[in-house]
mmCIF file of C-alpha atoms in Angstrom:
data_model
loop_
_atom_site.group_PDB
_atom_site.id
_atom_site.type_symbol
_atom_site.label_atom_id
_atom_site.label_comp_id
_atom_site.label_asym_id
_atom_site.label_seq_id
_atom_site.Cartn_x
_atom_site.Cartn_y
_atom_site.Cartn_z
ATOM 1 C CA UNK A 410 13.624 6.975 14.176
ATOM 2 C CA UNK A 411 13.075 9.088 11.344
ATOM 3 C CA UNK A 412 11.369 8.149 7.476
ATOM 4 C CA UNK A 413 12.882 7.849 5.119
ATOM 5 C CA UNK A 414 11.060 9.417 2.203
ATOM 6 C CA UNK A 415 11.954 10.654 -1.031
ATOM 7 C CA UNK A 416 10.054 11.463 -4.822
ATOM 8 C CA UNK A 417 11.234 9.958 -8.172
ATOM 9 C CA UNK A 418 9.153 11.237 -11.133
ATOM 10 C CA UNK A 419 8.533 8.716 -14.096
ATOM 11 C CA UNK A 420 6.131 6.908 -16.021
ATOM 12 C CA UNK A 421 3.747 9.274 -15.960
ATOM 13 C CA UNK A 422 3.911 9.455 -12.027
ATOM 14 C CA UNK A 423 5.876 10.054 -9.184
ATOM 15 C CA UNK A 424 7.045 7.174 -6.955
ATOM 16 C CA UNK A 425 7.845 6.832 -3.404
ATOM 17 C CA UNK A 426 11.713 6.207 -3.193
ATOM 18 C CA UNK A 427 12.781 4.435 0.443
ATOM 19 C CA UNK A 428 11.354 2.874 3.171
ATOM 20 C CA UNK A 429 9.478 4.339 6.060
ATOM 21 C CA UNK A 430 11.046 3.131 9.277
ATOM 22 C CA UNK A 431 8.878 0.563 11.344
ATOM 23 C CA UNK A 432 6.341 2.153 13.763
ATOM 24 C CA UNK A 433 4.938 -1.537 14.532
ATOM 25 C CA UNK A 434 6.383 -4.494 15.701
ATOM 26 C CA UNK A 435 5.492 -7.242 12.954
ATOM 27 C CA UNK A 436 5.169 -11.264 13.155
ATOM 28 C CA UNK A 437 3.420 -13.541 10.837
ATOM 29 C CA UNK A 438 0.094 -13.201 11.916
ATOM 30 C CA UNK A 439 -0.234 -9.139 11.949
ATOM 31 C CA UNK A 440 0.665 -6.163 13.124
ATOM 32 C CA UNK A 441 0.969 -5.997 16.892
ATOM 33 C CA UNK A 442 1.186 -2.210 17.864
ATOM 34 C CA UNK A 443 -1.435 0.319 16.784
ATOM 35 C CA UNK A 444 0.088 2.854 14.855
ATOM 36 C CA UNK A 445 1.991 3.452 11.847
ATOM 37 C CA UNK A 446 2.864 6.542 9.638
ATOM 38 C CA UNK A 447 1.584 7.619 6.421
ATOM 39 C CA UNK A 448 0.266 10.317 4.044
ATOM 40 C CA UNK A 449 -3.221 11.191 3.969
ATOM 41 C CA UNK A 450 -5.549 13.629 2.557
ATOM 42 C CA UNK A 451 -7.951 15.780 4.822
ATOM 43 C CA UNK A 452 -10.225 17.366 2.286
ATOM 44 C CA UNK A 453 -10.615 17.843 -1.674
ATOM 45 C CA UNK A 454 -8.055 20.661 -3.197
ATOM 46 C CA UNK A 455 -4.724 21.751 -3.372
ATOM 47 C CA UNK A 456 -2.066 18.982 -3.167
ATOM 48 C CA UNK A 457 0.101 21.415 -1.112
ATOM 49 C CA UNK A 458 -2.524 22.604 1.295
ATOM 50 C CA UNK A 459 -4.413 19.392 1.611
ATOM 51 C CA UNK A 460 -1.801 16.443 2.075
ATOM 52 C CA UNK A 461 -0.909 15.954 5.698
ATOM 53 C CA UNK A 462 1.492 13.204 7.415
ATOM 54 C CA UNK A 463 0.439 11.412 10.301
ATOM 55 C CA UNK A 464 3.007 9.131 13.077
ATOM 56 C CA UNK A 465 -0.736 8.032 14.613
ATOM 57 C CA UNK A 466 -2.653 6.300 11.998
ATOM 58 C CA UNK A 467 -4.371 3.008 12.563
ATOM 59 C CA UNK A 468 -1.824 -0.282 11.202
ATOM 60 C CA UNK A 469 -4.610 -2.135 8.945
ATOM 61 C CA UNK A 470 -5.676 -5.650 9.791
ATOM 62 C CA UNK A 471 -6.154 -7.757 6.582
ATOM 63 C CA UNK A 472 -9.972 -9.208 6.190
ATOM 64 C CA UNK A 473 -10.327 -12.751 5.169
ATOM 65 C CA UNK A 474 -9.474 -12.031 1.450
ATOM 66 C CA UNK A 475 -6.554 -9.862 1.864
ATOM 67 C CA UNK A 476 -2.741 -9.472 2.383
ATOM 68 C CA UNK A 477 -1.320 -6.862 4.414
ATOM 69 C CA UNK A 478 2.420 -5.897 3.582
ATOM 70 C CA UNK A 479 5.046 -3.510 4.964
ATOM 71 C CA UNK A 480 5.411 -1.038 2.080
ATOM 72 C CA UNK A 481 8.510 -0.990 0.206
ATOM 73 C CA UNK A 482 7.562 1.674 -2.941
ATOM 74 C CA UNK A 483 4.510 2.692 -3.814
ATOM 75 C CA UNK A 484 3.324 4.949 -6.632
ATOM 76 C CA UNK A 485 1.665 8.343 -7.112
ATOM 77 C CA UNK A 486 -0.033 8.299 -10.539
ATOM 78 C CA UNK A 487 -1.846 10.815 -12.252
ATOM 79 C CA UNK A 488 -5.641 9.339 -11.313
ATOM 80 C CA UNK A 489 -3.741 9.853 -7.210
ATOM 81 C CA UNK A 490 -3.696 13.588 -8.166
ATOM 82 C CA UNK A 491 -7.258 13.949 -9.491
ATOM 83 C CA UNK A 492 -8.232 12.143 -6.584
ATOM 84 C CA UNK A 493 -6.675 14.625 -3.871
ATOM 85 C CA UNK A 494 -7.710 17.629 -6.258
ATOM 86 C CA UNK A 495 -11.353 16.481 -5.917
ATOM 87 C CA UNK A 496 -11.735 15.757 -9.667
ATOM 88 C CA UNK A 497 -13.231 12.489 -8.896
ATOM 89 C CA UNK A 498 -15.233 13.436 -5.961
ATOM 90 C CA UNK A 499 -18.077 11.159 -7.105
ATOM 91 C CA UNK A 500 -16.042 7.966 -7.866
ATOM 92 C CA UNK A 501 -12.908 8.900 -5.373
ATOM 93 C CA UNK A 502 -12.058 7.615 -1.907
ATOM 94 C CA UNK A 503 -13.900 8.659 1.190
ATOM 95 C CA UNK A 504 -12.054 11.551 3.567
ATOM 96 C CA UNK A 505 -9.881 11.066 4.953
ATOM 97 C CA UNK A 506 -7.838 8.742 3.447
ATOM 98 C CA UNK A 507 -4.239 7.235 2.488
ATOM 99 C CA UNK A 508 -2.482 8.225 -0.885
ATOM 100 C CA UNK A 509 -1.764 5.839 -3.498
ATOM 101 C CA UNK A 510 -3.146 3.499 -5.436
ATOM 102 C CA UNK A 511 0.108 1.529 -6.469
ATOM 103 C CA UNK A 512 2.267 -0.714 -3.712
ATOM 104 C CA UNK A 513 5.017 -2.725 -3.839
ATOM 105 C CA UNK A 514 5.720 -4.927 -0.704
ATOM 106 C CA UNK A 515 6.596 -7.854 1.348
ATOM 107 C CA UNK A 516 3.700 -10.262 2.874
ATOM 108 C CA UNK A 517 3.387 -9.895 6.571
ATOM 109 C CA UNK A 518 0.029 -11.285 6.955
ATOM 110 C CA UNK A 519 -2.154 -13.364 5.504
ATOM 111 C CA UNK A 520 -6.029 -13.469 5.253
ATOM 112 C CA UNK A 521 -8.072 -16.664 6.410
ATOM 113 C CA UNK A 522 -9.261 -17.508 2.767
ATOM 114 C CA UNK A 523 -6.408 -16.806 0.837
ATOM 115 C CA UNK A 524 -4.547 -19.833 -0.366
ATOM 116 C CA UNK A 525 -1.068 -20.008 1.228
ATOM 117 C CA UNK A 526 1.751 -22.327 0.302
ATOM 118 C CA UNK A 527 5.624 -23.062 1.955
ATOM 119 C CA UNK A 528 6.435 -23.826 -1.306
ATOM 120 C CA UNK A 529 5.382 -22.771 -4.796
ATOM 121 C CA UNK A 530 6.244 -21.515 -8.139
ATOM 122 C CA UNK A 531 5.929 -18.056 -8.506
ATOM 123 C CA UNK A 532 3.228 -17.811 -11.069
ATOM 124 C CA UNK A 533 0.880 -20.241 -9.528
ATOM 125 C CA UNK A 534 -1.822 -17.250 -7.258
ATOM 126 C CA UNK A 535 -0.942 -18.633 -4.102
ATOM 127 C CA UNK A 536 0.679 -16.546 -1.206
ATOM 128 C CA UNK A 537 3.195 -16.742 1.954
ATOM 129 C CA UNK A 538 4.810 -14.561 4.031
ATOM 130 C CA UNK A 539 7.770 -12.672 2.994
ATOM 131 C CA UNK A 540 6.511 -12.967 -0.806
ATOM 132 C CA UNK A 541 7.158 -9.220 -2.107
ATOM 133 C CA UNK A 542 4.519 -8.834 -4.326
ATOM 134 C CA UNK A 543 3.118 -5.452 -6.125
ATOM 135 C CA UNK A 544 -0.690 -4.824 -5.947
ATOM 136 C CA UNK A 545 -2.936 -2.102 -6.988
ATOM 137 C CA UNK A 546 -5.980 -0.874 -4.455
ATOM 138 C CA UNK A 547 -9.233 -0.553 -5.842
ATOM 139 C CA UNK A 548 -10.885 3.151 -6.457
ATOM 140 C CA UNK A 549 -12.069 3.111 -2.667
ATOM 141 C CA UNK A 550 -10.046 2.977 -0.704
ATOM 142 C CA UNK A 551 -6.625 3.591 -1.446
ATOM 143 C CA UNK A 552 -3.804 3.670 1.003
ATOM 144 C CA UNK A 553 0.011 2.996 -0.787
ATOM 145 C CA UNK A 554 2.010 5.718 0.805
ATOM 146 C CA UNK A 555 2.007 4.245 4.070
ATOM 147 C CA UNK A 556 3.976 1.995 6.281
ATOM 148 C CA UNK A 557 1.931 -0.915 5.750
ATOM 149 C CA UNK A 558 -1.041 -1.405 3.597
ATOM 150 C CA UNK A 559 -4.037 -3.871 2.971
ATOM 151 C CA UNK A 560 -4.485 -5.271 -0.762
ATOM 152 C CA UNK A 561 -6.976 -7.753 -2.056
ATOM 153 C CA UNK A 562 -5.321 -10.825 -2.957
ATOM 154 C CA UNK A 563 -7.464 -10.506 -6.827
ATOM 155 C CA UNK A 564 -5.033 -7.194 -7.073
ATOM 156 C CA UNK A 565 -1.870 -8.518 -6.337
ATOM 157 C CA UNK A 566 1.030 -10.549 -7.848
ATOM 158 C CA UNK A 567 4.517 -11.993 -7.067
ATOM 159 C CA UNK A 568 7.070 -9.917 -8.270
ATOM 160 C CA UNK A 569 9.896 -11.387 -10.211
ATOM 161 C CA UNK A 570 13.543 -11.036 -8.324
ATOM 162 C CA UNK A 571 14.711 -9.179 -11.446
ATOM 163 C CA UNK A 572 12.586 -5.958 -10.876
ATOM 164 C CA UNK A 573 13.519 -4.007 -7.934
ATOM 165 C CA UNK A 574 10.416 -2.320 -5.762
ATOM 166 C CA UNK A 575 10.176 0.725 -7.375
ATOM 167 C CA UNK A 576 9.720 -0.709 -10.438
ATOM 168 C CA UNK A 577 7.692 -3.091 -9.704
ATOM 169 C CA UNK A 578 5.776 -0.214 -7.400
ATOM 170 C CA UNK A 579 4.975 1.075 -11.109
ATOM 171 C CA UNK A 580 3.533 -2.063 -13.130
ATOM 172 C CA UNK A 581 -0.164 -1.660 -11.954
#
């Protein structure tokens, strides 16, 4: 299987267009094989020189405060540039690590503490799997452009069935 990958500028951004094809086998309770793909930075610098994709990198496990969602969109804003330039070397993510600080996505897991509900409206901060939901990462670490990603629950929201995942990949 191949990705399917593709860049949409707008907003002030680009956007990850498409979805990567699955690397991991997925249930409700987490990610069962090891591996996913994704794009990661290996040092401070040039976006072309310093932007690598891996098949190989660890599938996140959500911690007891978090979601972890198969990626739909995610979005590459300007701050994503400074970071992988090194502008923000004091403030910016650890290397290596996962580009993107903007995610849209469905629920695949589920941390201990977050509340969960089979039934709900949407505006009410609880969470279940299969919600699609858009979430921003915090400075450290990020990790959107990836096939699945971890997001704290206090950064994420249900997305309205009217927006499609690329927009909704833009909101935060």
């Amino acid at each position: 299987m191949e990705a399917s990958v593709g860049l949409k500028s707008g907003m002030g951004g680009l956007y990850l267009v498409g979805v990567m094809m699955c690397v991991a086998l997925v249930k409700g309770d987490g990610i069962k094989k090891k591996n996913m793909k994704c794009v990661y930075v290996t040092k401070y610098g040039s976006i072309g020189d310093n932007i690598k994709v891996s098949k190989t990198w660890p599938c996140p496990q959500p911690k007891e405060d978090e979601l972890l969602i198969k990626v739909h969109a995610c979005g590459l804003a300007p701050g994503d540039v400074r970071n992988i330039r090194g502008d923000c070397d004091f403030f910016g993510p650890s290397l290596p690590y996962i580009v993107g600080g903007d995610v849209c996505g469905e629920i695949v897991a589920i941390g201990s503490k977050v509340d969960k509900t089979e039934e709900r409206p949407e505006s009410d901060g609880q969470f279940k799997v299969g919600d699609r939901i858009a979430a921003m990462f915090d400075f450290r670490p990020q990790g959107a452009i990836a096939e699945y990603a971890v997001v704290k629950k206090t950064n994420s929201a249900v997305v309205p069935r009217k927006l499609s995942s690329v927009q909704a990949s833009a909101i935060p």
